[in-house]
Amino acid sequence: MKRIVLRAMEPEDLELLYVIENDPELWEVGSTTVPYSRYVLHDYLAHASGDIYTDRQVRLVIENEAHEAIGLADLLNFDPKHCRAEVGIVIVAAHRGQGYATEALSALHDYARLTLHLHQLYAFVSTANQPSIALFEKLGYRFSQPLTDWLFDGHAYSDALIAQKILGSNTAV
């Protein structure tokens, strides 16, 4: 049973984006440590092309069966030469632990492989982030040896793993 849909971002998603981007608990898993204004996020929504080749990223809204926007699924650091992208996924706190992340990441795999023809996805995951490690393991990612002091949360460094999933071959025979 399909409970989620990945869809393009709409102007109406500004509040979801604002909540996620300004949650300090999520900053340690991302690459920012500053809050974003609604104006800056509105400008981002207005100017993002939605084309992974232009923006080198694509951000999709995760919508549940009740048509609620419950999170974001990102493909970023897109490398067209090597057919790979970094993956990011976040579910708002009220909807975590219900299997939505598994479904969304699986749908993102299908989109990346079948539509974008990517060969692999990867993510940097804190060794302390057991829910994310379990999610990526469940969906067949392989992990590197720990990268020492790879992530900085503003107070301390922590180790990270690279989670990597080969989606398939894009070579013609």
PDB file of C-alpha atoms in Angstrom:
ATOM      1  CA  MET A   1       0.000   0.000   0.000  1.00  0.00           C
ATOM      2  CA  LYS A   2       1.491   3.322  -1.116  1.00  0.00           C
ATOM      3  CA  ARG A   3       1.073   5.878   1.660  1.00  0.00           C
ATOM      4  CA  ILE A   4       3.296   8.669   0.375  1.00  0.00           C
ATOM      5  CA  VAL A   5       3.824  10.728  -2.738  1.00  0.00           C
ATOM      6  CA  LEU A   6       6.910  12.715  -3.666  1.00  0.00           C
ATOM      7  CA  ARG A   7       5.934  15.958  -5.360  1.00  0.00           C
ATOM      8  CA  ALA A   8       7.463  19.236  -6.453  1.00  0.00           C
ATOM      9  CA  MET A   9       7.635  22.073  -3.967  1.00  0.00           C
ATOM     10  CA  GLU A  10       4.878  24.663  -4.154  1.00  0.00           C
ATOM     11  CA  PRO A  11       4.677  28.180  -2.663  1.00  0.00           C
ATOM     12  CA  GLU A  12       2.268  26.724  -0.085  1.00  0.00           C
ATOM     13  CA  ASP A  13       5.163  24.642   1.294  1.00  0.00           C
ATOM     14  CA  LEU A  14       6.890  27.732   2.689  1.00  0.00           C
ATOM     15  CA  GLU A  15       5.871  26.970   6.301  1.00  0.00           C
ATOM     16  CA  LEU A  16       7.073  23.350   6.066  1.00  0.00           C
ATOM     17  CA  LEU A  17      10.394  24.548   4.675  1.00  0.00           C
ATOM     18  CA  TYR A  18      10.611  27.226   7.367  1.00  0.00           C
ATOM     19  CA  VAL A  19       9.998  24.710  10.183  1.00  0.00           C
ATOM     20  CA  ILE A  20      12.520  22.186   8.850  1.00  0.00           C
ATOM     21  CA  GLU A  21      15.280  24.645   7.953  1.00  0.00           C
ATOM     22  CA  ASN A  22      14.990  26.418  11.317  1.00  0.00           C
ATOM     23  CA  ASP A  23      14.979  23.342  13.553  1.00  0.00           C
ATOM     24  CA  PRO A  24      18.327  23.441  15.446  1.00  0.00           C
ATOM     25  CA  GLU A  25      18.091  19.682  16.114  1.00  0.00           C
ATOM     26  CA  LEU A  26      18.362  19.100  12.359  1.00  0.00           C
ATOM     27  CA  TRP A  27      21.314  21.438  11.836  1.00  0.00           C
ATOM     28  CA  GLU A  28      23.800  18.823  12.984  1.00  0.00           C
ATOM     29  CA  VAL A  29      22.739  16.493  10.143  1.00  0.00           C
ATOM     30  CA  GLY A  30      22.848  19.233   7.527  1.00  0.00           C
ATOM     31  CA  SER A  31      25.396  21.759   6.409  1.00  0.00           C
ATOM     32  CA  THR A  32      23.910  24.894   7.938  1.00  0.00           C
ATOM     33  CA  THR A  33      23.875  26.328  11.428  1.00  0.00           C
ATOM     34  CA  VAL A  34      21.921  29.506  10.848  1.00  0.00           C
ATOM     35  CA  PRO A  35      18.198  30.176  10.702  1.00  0.00           C
ATOM     36  CA  TYR A  36      16.586  31.209   7.423  1.00  0.00           C
ATOM     37  CA  SER A  37      14.012  33.958   7.117  1.00  0.00           C
ATOM     38  CA  ARG A  38      10.695  33.375   5.384  1.00  0.00           C
ATOM     39  CA  TYR A  39      11.824  35.948   2.813  1.00  0.00           C
ATOM     40  CA  VAL A  40      14.967  33.962   1.916  1.00  0.00           C
ATOM     41  CA  LEU A  41      13.004  30.706   1.727  1.00  0.00           C
ATOM     42  CA  HIS A  42      10.264  32.361  -0.346  1.00  0.00           C
ATOM     43  CA  ASP A  43      12.971  33.600  -2.721  1.00  0.00           C
ATOM     44  CA  TYR A  44      14.416  30.069  -2.916  1.00  0.00           C
ATOM     45  CA  LEU A  45      10.987  28.640  -3.781  1.00  0.00           C
ATOM     46  CA  ALA A  46      10.433  31.343  -6.395  1.00  0.00           C
ATOM     47  CA  HIS A  47      13.780  30.853  -8.132  1.00  0.00           C
ATOM     48  CA  ALA A  48      14.556  27.142  -7.884  1.00  0.00           C
ATOM     49  CA  SER A  49      14.151  25.722 -11.362  1.00  0.00           C
ATOM     50  CA  GLY A  50      13.324  22.210 -10.192  1.00  0.00           C
ATOM     51  CA  ASP A  51      15.818  20.970 -12.807  1.00  0.00           C
ATOM     52  CA  ILE A  52      18.568  18.862 -11.266  1.00  0.00           C
ATOM     53  CA  TYR A  53      20.896  19.684 -14.179  1.00  0.00           C
ATOM     54  CA  THR A  54      20.514  23.428 -13.594  1.00  0.00           C
ATOM     55  CA  ASP A  55      20.386  23.543  -9.790  1.00  0.00           C
ATOM     56  CA  ARG A  56      22.539  20.436  -9.123  1.00  0.00           C
ATOM     57  CA  GLN A  57      19.846  19.465  -6.649  1.00  0.00           C
ATOM     58  CA  VAL A  58      16.161  18.693  -6.456  1.00  0.00           C
ATOM     59  CA  ARG A  59      13.996  19.009  -3.385  1.00  0.00           C
ATOM     60  CA  LEU A  60      10.733  17.078  -3.188  1.00  0.00           C
ATOM     61  CA  VAL A  61       7.933  17.267  -0.651  1.00  0.00           C
ATOM     62  CA  ILE A  62       6.857  14.057   1.055  1.00  0.00           C
ATOM     63  CA  GLU A  63       3.074  14.007   1.230  1.00  0.00           C
ATOM     64  CA  ASN A  64       1.150  11.386   3.211  1.00  0.00           C
ATOM     65  CA  GLU A  65      -2.157   9.689   2.427  1.00  0.00           C
ATOM     66  CA  ALA A  66      -4.059  12.581   4.050  1.00  0.00           C
ATOM     67  CA  HIS A  67      -2.317  14.966   1.586  1.00  0.00           C
ATOM     68  CA  GLU A  68      -0.299  16.530   4.423  1.00  0.00           C
ATOM     69  CA  ALA A  69       3.232  17.709   3.680  1.00  0.00           C
ATOM     70  CA  ILE A  70       5.212  15.729   6.264  1.00  0.00           C
ATOM     71  CA  GLY A  71       8.807  16.080   5.131  1.00  0.00           C
ATOM     72  CA  LEU A  72      11.378  16.652   2.435  1.00  0.00           C
ATOM     73  CA  ALA A  73      13.436  14.336   0.246  1.00  0.00           C
ATOM     74  CA  ASP A  74      16.503  15.871  -1.373  1.00  0.00           C
ATOM     75  CA  LEU A  75      18.943  14.876  -4.051  1.00  0.00           C
ATOM     76  CA  LEU A  76      21.902  17.243  -3.807  1.00  0.00           C
ATOM     77  CA  ASN A  77      25.503  17.534  -4.930  1.00  0.00           C
ATOM     78  CA  PHE A  78      24.350  15.973  -8.197  1.00  0.00           C
ATOM     79  CA  ASP A  79      27.257  14.803 -10.336  1.00  0.00           C
ATOM     80  CA  PRO A  80      26.045  14.187 -13.905  1.00  0.00           C
ATOM     81  CA  LYS A  81      29.385  12.787 -15.090  1.00  0.00           C
ATOM     82  CA  HIS A  82      29.441  10.036 -12.477  1.00  0.00           C
ATOM     83  CA  CYS A  83      25.630   9.664 -12.290  1.00  0.00           C
ATOM     84  CA  ARG A  84      25.397  10.067  -8.532  1.00  0.00           C
ATOM     85  CA  ALA A  85      23.857  12.342  -5.933  1.00  0.00           C
ATOM     86  CA  GLU A  86      23.802  12.790  -2.196  1.00  0.00           C
ATOM     87  CA  VAL A  87      20.480  11.985  -0.569  1.00  0.00           C
ATOM     88  CA  GLY A  88      18.835  13.767   2.332  1.00  0.00           C
ATOM     89  CA  ILE A  89      15.525  13.007   3.965  1.00  0.00           C
ATOM     90  CA  VAL A  90      13.667  14.537   6.884  1.00  0.00           C
ATOM     91  CA  ILE A  91      10.258  13.817   8.347  1.00  0.00           C
ATOM     92  CA  VAL A  92       8.699  16.368  10.705  1.00  0.00           C
ATOM     93  CA  ALA A  93       8.760  15.201  14.320  1.00  0.00           C
ATOM     94  CA  ALA A  94       5.014  14.511  14.591  1.00  0.00           C
ATOM     95  CA  HIS A  95       5.214  11.919  11.793  1.00  0.00           C
ATOM     96  CA  ARG A  96       8.473  10.139  12.633  1.00  0.00           C
ATOM     97  CA  GLY A  97       8.518   6.466  13.530  1.00  0.00           C
ATOM     98  CA  GLN A  98       5.575   5.596  11.265  1.00  0.00           C
ATOM     99  CA  GLY A  99       7.506   4.190   8.287  1.00  0.00           C
ATOM    100  CA  TYR A 100       7.190   7.290   6.116  1.00  0.00           C
ATOM    101  CA  ALA A 101      10.961   7.747   5.764  1.00  0.00           C
ATOM    102  CA  THR A 102      11.367   4.178   4.480  1.00  0.00           C
ATOM    103  CA  GLU A 103       8.633   4.666   1.897  1.00  0.00           C
ATOM    104  CA  ALA A 104       9.938   8.077   0.851  1.00  0.00           C
ATOM    105  CA  LEU A 105      13.533   6.909   0.478  1.00  0.00           C
ATOM    106  CA  SER A 106      12.374   3.895  -1.534  1.00  0.00           C
ATOM    107  CA  ALA A 107      10.332   6.176  -3.817  1.00  0.00           C
ATOM    108  CA  LEU A 108      13.363   8.463  -4.146  1.00  0.00           C
ATOM    109  CA  HIS A 109      15.419   5.444  -5.284  1.00  0.00           C
ATOM    110  CA  ASP A 110      12.874   4.719  -8.016  1.00  0.00           C
ATOM    111  CA  TYR A 111      12.855   8.357  -9.136  1.00  0.00           C
ATOM    112  CA  ALA A 112      16.664   8.549  -9.134  1.00  0.00           C
ATOM    113  CA  ARG A 113      17.083   5.286 -11.049  1.00  0.00           C
ATOM    114  CA  LEU A 114      14.153   5.306 -13.471  1.00  0.00           C
ATOM    115  CA  THR A 115      13.715   9.020 -14.194  1.00  0.00           C
ATOM    116  CA  LEU A 116      17.128  10.589 -13.556  1.00  0.00           C
ATOM    117  CA  HIS A 117      19.114   7.442 -14.532  1.00  0.00           C
ATOM    118  CA  LEU A 118      21.449   7.783 -11.559  1.00  0.00           C
ATOM    119  CA  HIS A 119      23.826   4.953 -10.788  1.00  0.00           C
ATOM    120  CA  GLN A 120      24.290   5.592  -7.074  1.00  0.00           C
ATOM    121  CA  LEU A 121      23.136   7.554  -4.058  1.00  0.00           C
ATOM    122  CA  TYR A 122      25.080   8.337  -0.912  1.00  0.00           C
ATOM    123  CA  ALA A 123      24.613  10.067   2.424  1.00  0.00           C
ATOM    124  CA  PHE A 124      26.815  11.204   5.282  1.00  0.00           C
ATOM    125  CA  VAL A 125      25.357   9.830   8.520  1.00  0.00           C
ATOM    126  CA  SER A 126      26.497  10.564  12.053  1.00  0.00           C
ATOM    127  CA  THR A 127      27.575   7.407  13.865  1.00  0.00           C
ATOM    128  CA  ALA A 128      25.281   8.562  16.697  1.00  0.00           C
ATOM    129  CA  ASN A 129      22.213   8.766  14.423  1.00  0.00           C
ATOM    130  CA  GLN A 130      20.933   5.235  14.928  1.00  0.00           C
ATOM    131  CA  PRO A 131      17.489   5.814  13.321  1.00  0.00           C
ATOM    132  CA  SER A 132      19.142   6.987  10.084  1.00  0.00           C
ATOM    133  CA  ILE A 133      21.680   4.157  10.121  1.00  0.00           C
ATOM    134  CA  ALA A 134      18.824   1.661  10.545  1.00  0.00           C
ATOM    135  CA  LEU A 135      16.869   3.299   7.700  1.00  0.00           C
ATOM    136  CA  PHE A 136      19.774   3.148   5.270  1.00  0.00           C
ATOM    137  CA  GLU A 137      20.669  -0.422   6.298  1.00  0.00           C
ATOM    138  CA  LYS A 138      17.064  -1.511   5.781  1.00  0.00           C
ATOM    139  CA  LEU A 139      17.163  -0.175   2.223  1.00  0.00           C
ATOM    140  CA  GLY A 140      20.408  -1.887   1.296  1.00  0.00           C
ATOM    141  CA  TYR A 141      23.017   0.828   1.740  1.00  0.00           C
ATOM    142  CA  ARG A 142      26.598  -0.166   2.496  1.00  0.00           C
ATOM    143  CA  PHE A 143      28.643   1.826   5.000  1.00  0.00           C
ATOM    144  CA  SER A 144      32.226   3.055   4.946  1.00  0.00           C
ATOM    145  CA  GLN A 145      34.621   3.024   7.835  1.00  0.00           C
ATOM    146  CA  PRO A 146      33.963   5.967  10.170  1.00  0.00           C
ATOM    147  CA  LEU A 147      35.207   9.365   9.049  1.00  0.00           C
ATOM    148  CA  THR A 148      36.822  10.768  12.185  1.00  0.00           C
ATOM    149  CA  ASP A 149      35.583  14.164  13.428  1.00  0.00           C
ATOM    150  CA  TRP A 150      33.659  14.657  10.169  1.00  0.00           C
ATOM    151  CA  LEU A 151      30.646  16.561  11.534  1.00  0.00           C
ATOM    152  CA  PHE A 152      30.659  19.646  13.746  1.00  0.00           C
ATOM    153  CA  ASP A 153      27.491  20.655  15.614  1.00  0.00           C
ATOM    154  CA  GLY A 154      28.831  23.990  16.870  1.00  0.00           C
ATOM    155  CA  HIS A 155      30.164  22.468  20.076  1.00  0.00           C
ATOM    156  CA  ALA A 156      31.892  19.200  19.282  1.00  0.00           C
ATOM    157  CA  TYR A 157      33.012  17.000  16.421  1.00  0.00           C
ATOM    158  CA  SER A 158      31.522  13.591  15.745  1.00  0.00           C
ATOM    159  CA  ASP A 159      32.299  10.718  13.426  1.00  0.00           C
ATOM    160  CA  ALA A 160      30.259   9.946  10.324  1.00  0.00           C
ATOM    161  CA  LEU A 161      29.734   7.084   7.932  1.00  0.00           C
ATOM    162  CA  ILE A 162      29.181   7.290   4.205  1.00  0.00           C
ATOM    163  CA  ALA A 163      26.097   5.275   3.311  1.00  0.00           C
ATOM    164  CA  GLN A 164      26.191   4.236  -0.350  1.00  0.00           C
ATOM    165  CA  LYS A 165      23.644   2.458  -2.546  1.00  0.00           C
ATOM    166  CA  ILE A 166      24.289   1.308  -6.089  1.00  0.00           C
ATOM    167  CA  LEU A 167      21.017   1.667  -7.978  1.00  0.00           C
ATOM    168  CA  GLY A 168      22.068  -0.060 -11.167  1.00  0.00           C
ATOM    169  CA  SER A 169      23.984   0.334 -14.373  1.00  0.00           C
ATOM    170  CA  ASN A 170      23.298   3.106 -16.884  1.00  0.00           C
ATOM    171  CA  THR A 171      25.656   1.735 -19.522  1.00  0.00           C
ATOM    172  CA  ALA A 172      24.266   0.653 -22.853  1.00  0.00           C
ATOM    173  CA  VAL A 173      25.171  -2.803 -24.173  1.00  0.00           C
TER     174      VAL A 173
END
